[in-house]
Structures are given as structure tokens and as C-alpha cells.
Coordinates of C-alpha atoms and ligand atoms in Angstrom, one line a residue:
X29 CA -77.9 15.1 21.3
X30 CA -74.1 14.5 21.6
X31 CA -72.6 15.6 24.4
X32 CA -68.9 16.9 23.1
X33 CA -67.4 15.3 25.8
X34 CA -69.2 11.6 25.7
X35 CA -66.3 10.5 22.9
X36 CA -63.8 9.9 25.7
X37 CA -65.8 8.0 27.0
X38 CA -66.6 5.3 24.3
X39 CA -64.1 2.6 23.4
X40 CA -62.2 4.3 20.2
X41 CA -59.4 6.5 21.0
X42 CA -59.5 10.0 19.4
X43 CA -57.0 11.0 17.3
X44 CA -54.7 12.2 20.3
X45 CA -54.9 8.5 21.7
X46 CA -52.9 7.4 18.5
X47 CA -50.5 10.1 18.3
X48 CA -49.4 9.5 21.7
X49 CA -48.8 6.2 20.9
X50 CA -46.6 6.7 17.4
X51 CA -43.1 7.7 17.9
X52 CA -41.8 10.8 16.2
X53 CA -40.8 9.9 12.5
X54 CA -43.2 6.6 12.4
X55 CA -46.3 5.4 11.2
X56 CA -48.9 3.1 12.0
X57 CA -48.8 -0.2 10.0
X58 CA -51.2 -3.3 10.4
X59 CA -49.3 -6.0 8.7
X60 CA -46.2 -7.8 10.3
X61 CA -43.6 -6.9 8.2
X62 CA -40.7 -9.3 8.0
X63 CA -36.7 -7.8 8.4
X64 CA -33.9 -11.0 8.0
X65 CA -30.6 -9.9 7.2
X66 CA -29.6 -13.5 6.8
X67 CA -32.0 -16.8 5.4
X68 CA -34.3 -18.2 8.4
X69 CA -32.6 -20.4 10.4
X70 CA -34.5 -23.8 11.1
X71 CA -33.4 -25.0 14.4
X72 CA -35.0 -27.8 15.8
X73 CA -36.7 -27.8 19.0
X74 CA -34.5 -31.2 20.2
X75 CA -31.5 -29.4 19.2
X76 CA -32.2 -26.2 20.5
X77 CA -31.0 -24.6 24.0
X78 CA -30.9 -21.5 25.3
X79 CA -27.2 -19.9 27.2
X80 CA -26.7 -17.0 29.3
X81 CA -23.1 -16.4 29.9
X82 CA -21.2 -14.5 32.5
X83 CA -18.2 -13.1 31.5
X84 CA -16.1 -15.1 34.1
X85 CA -17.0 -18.3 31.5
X86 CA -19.5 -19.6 33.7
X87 CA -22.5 -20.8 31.6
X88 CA -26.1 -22.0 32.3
X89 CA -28.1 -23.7 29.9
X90 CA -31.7 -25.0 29.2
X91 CA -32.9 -27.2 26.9
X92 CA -36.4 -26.6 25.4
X93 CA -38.0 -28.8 27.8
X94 CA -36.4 -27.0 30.4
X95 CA -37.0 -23.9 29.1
X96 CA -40.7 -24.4 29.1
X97 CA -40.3 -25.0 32.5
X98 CA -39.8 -21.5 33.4
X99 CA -42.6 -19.0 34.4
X100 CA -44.1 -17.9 30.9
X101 CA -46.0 -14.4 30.7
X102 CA -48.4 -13.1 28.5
X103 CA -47.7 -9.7 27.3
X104 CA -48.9 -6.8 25.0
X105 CA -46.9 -3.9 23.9
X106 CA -46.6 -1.6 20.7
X107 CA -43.3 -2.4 18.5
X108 CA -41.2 0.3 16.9
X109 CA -38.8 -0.7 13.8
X110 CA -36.4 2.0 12.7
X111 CA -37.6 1.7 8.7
X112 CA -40.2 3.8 10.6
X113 CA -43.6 1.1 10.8
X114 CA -44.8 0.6 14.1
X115 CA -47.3 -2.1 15.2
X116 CA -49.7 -1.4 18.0
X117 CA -50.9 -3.7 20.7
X118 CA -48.7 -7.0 19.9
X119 CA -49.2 -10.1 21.8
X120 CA -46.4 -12.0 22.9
X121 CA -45.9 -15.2 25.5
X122 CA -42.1 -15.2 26.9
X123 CA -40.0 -15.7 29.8
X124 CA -39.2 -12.1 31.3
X125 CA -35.1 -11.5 31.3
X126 CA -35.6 -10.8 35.0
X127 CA -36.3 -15.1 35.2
X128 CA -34.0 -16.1 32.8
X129 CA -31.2 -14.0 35.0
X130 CA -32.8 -15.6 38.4
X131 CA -32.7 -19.0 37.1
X132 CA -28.9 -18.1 35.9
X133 CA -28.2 -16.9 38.9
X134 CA -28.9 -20.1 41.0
X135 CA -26.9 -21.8 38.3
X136 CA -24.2 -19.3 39.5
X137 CA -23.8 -16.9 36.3
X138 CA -23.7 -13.1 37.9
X139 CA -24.9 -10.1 35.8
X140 CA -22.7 -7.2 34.4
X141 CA -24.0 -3.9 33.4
X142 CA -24.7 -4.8 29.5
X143 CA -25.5 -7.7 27.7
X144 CA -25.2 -9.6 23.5
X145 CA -27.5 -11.3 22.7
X146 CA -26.5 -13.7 20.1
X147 CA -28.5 -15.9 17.2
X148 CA -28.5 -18.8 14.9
X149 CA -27.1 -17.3 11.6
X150 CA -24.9 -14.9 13.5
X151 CA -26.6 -11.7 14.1
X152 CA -25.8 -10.3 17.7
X153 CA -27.2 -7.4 19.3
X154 CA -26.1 -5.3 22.5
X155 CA -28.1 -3.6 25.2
X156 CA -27.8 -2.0 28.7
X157 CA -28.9 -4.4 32.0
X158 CA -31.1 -1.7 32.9
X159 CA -33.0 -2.2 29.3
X160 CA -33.7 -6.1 29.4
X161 CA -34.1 -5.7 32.9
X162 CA -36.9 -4.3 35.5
X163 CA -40.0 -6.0 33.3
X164 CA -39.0 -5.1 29.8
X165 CA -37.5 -7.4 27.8
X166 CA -39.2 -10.9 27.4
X167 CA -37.2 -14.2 25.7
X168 CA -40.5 -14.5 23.6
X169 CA -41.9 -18.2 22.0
X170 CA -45.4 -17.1 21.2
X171 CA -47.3 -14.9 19.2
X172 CA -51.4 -14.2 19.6
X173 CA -51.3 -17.3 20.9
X174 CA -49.6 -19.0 18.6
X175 CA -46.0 -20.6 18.4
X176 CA -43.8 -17.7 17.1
X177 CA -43.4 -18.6 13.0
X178 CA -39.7 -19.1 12.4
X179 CA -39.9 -15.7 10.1
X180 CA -40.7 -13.5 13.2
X181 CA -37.6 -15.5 15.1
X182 CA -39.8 -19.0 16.3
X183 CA -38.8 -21.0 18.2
X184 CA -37.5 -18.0 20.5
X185 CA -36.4 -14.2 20.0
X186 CA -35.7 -11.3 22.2
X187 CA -38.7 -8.7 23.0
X188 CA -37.5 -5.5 23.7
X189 CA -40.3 -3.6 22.7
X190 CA -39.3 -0.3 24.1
X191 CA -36.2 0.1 21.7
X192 CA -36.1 0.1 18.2
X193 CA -36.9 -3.5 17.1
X194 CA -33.6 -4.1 15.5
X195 CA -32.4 -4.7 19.6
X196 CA -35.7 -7.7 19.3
X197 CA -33.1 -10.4 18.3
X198 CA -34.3 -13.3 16.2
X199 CA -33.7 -16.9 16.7
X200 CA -31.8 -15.6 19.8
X201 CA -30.0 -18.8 21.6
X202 CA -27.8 -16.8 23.9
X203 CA -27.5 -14.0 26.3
X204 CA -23.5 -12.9 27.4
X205 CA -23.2 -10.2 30.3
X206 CA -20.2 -7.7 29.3
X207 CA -19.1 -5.3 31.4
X208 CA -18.3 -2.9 28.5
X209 CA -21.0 -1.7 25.7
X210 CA -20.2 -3.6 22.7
X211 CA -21.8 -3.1 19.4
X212 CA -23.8 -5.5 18.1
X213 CA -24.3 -6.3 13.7
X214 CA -26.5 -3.1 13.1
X215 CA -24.4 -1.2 15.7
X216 CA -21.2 -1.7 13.7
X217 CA -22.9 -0.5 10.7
X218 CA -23.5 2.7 11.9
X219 CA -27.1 2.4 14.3
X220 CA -26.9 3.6 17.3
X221 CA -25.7 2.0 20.4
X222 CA -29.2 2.3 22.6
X223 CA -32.4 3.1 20.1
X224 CA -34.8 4.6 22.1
X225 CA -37.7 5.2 19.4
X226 CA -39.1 8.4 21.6
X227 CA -35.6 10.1 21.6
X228 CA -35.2 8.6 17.7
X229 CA -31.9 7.3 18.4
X230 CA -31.4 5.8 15.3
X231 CA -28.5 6.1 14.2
X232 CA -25.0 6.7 15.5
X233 CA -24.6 9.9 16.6
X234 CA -28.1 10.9 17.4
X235 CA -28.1 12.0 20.8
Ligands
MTE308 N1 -31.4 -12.7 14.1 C1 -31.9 -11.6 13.6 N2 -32.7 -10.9 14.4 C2 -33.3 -9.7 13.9 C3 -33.0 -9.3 12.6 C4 -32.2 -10.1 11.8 O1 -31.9 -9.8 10.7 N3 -31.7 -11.3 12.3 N4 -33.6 -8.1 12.2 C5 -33.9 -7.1 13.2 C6 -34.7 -6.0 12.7 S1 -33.9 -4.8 11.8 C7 -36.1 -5.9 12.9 S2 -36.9 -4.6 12.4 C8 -36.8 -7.0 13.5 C9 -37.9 -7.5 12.6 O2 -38.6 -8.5 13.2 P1 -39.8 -9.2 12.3 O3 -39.2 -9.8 11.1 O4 -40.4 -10.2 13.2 O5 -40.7 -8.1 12.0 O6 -36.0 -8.2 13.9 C10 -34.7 -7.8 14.3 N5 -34.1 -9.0 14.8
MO309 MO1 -35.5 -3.0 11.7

């Protein structure tokens, strides 16, 4: 006898599980698909460093050795892109925002209210403090356990997994505080300026 209630209780989700997790307007994929506007760049690790910048000029920087250094976390969250896939349950190692802005701090770079975060090949993003801050947004080096592939943004990209993945800058190699919102490349062409996948903020205009 099957007790109609006993499926909650078993490991698999029921349908409603899967819908809570999907965003309106997106569907479930199991690959990891790869977006580049631009080739892959190939940075090497002996070359590489990472900047925040406030916007008095003051910089901090860290090498890769000393970017190691800081406290690494190991975390697992669903990713949204606005071509409408979504990936469940990805596994990411990175260094939360919230430490990369402590460490900048006692380097004596203060925060402003938004951020751009900037890449090798060019591509910039923007977000809100409030977004990158508070435990949500990761500088991430590792995937499932592995180093991140340069395809996916290795050695380092942003995690921002509750916005729309285009904010999840690749190759990322510096963070400057603005204290106006400034549109990053897929801003200027017309997405929107936040990208909350729940309110599908996707392009400009969408409230
Ligand atoms: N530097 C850089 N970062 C980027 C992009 C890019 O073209 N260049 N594409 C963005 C977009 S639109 C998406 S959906 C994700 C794709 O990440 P993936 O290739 O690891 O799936 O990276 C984002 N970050
Ligand atoms: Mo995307």
C-alpha cells in the first residue's frame, strides 16, 4: 500500500519542487552551455591579479598567490541565463564579495552604492552593493571541484547567481565602486539595468 502522502517524504521532488525552482519564462537544462561575446581570454595565472577600486583612485590589489590566500567558500546555487536555460544545483568555490571588500577595506578602498565589474577582453557589467553584497555574489575559481575551465571564465569570474547570468562576469580581473548606476556591455545594448530572473527583468524597460 502507498500512502499518498509518503512521496514527500522520499528524496525526489514532486513536480511542484521543480517548478518552484524554474523562473517564469525558463527551462530546465543539464548541459553547461557556453555564452562568450568575445574569443576566451588566456591569462596566465603569474600574470593575473585581481583590483577593486574606489572611486577616490584608491586601488587594492592581489596577486593569484595572494588571492588564494583569502577565505574560499564552497557554494551551491541554481543559475538563470536570460536565453531562458537554467541550471540547477551548481557548485562553485570562490571568495564571497563581502571578503574581497573586507580585505579592500583594510587596504583603504571604501564602498559606494553600485559596482563594474570589469574583464580581460573588455566586457563590463554593473550591479547594486546590495546585490554582490550580504552573501550573494562569490569571485568564483572552481567548479565541482575543479579549476573553473577558461570557457566558463577560469581562472576567476563573478557568481551572481541570483540575477540573470549575464551580471556572472567572466574572466572578471576588477571590481570599481560607482556611486551612480552605470551600464555595463549588455546594459547598453538594451538589457536591463538589475535582472532579477523572478521579476524577468530582462530587458530594458521591464519593470
Ligand atoms: N567576460 C564575459 N563574461 C560573460 C559573458 C561574456 O560574453 N564575457 N557572457 C555572459 C552571459 S550572457 C552569460 S549567460 C554567462 C555565460 O556563462 P557560461 O559561458 O559559463 O555559461 O556569462 C556571462 N559573463
Ligand atoms: Mo546570457
Amino acid at each position: 500500500m502507498t500512502s499518498p502522502i509518503s512521496r514527500g517524504f522520499r528524496g525526489r521532488r514532486p513536480d511542484t519542487g521543480i517548478a518552484m525552482k524554474l523562473p517564469p519564462g525558463q527551462y530546465e537544462t543539464h548541459e553547461f552551455p557556453v555564452l562568450s561575446a568575445g574569443p576566451t581570454p588566456r591569462t596566465p595565472l603569474d600574470r593575473w591579479s585581481f583590483t577593486l577600486a574606489g572611486t577616490d583612485g584608491n586601488k587594492a590589489s592581489w596577486s593569484w598567490t595572494e588571492f588564494e590566500a583569502l577565505p574560499h567558500e564552497t557554494i551551491t546555487r541554481d543559475i538563470h541565463c536570460v536565453t531562458k536555460w537554467s541550471k540547477f544545483d551548481t557548485v562553485w568555490t570562490g571568495v564571497s564579495v563581502d571578503a574581497i571588500i573586507e580585505a579592500g577595506a583594510a587596504k583603504g578602498v571604501r564602498p559606494a552604492q553600485f559596482i563594474v565589474a570589469a574583464c580581460d577582453g573588455g566586457y563590463t557589467t554593473n550591479l547594486p552593493l546590495a546585490d554582490v553584497t550580504g552573501g550573494k555574489a562569490w569571485v568564483a575559481v572552481g567548479f565541482d571541484g575543479k579549476p573553473l575551465h577558461p570557457e566558463h571564465g577560469g581562472p576567476a569570474r563573478l557568481l551572481v547567481p541570483h540575477l540573470y547570468f549575464w551580471k556572472s562576469a567572466k574572466w572578471v580581473r576588477e571590481i570599481h565602486f560607482r556611486d551612480h548606476d552605470e551600464p555595463g556591455f549588455w546594459e547598453g545594448l538594451g538589457y536591463h539595468m538589475r535582472g532579477d530572473p523572478w521579476k524577468e527583468q530582462r530587458y530594458t524597460g521591464d519593470e
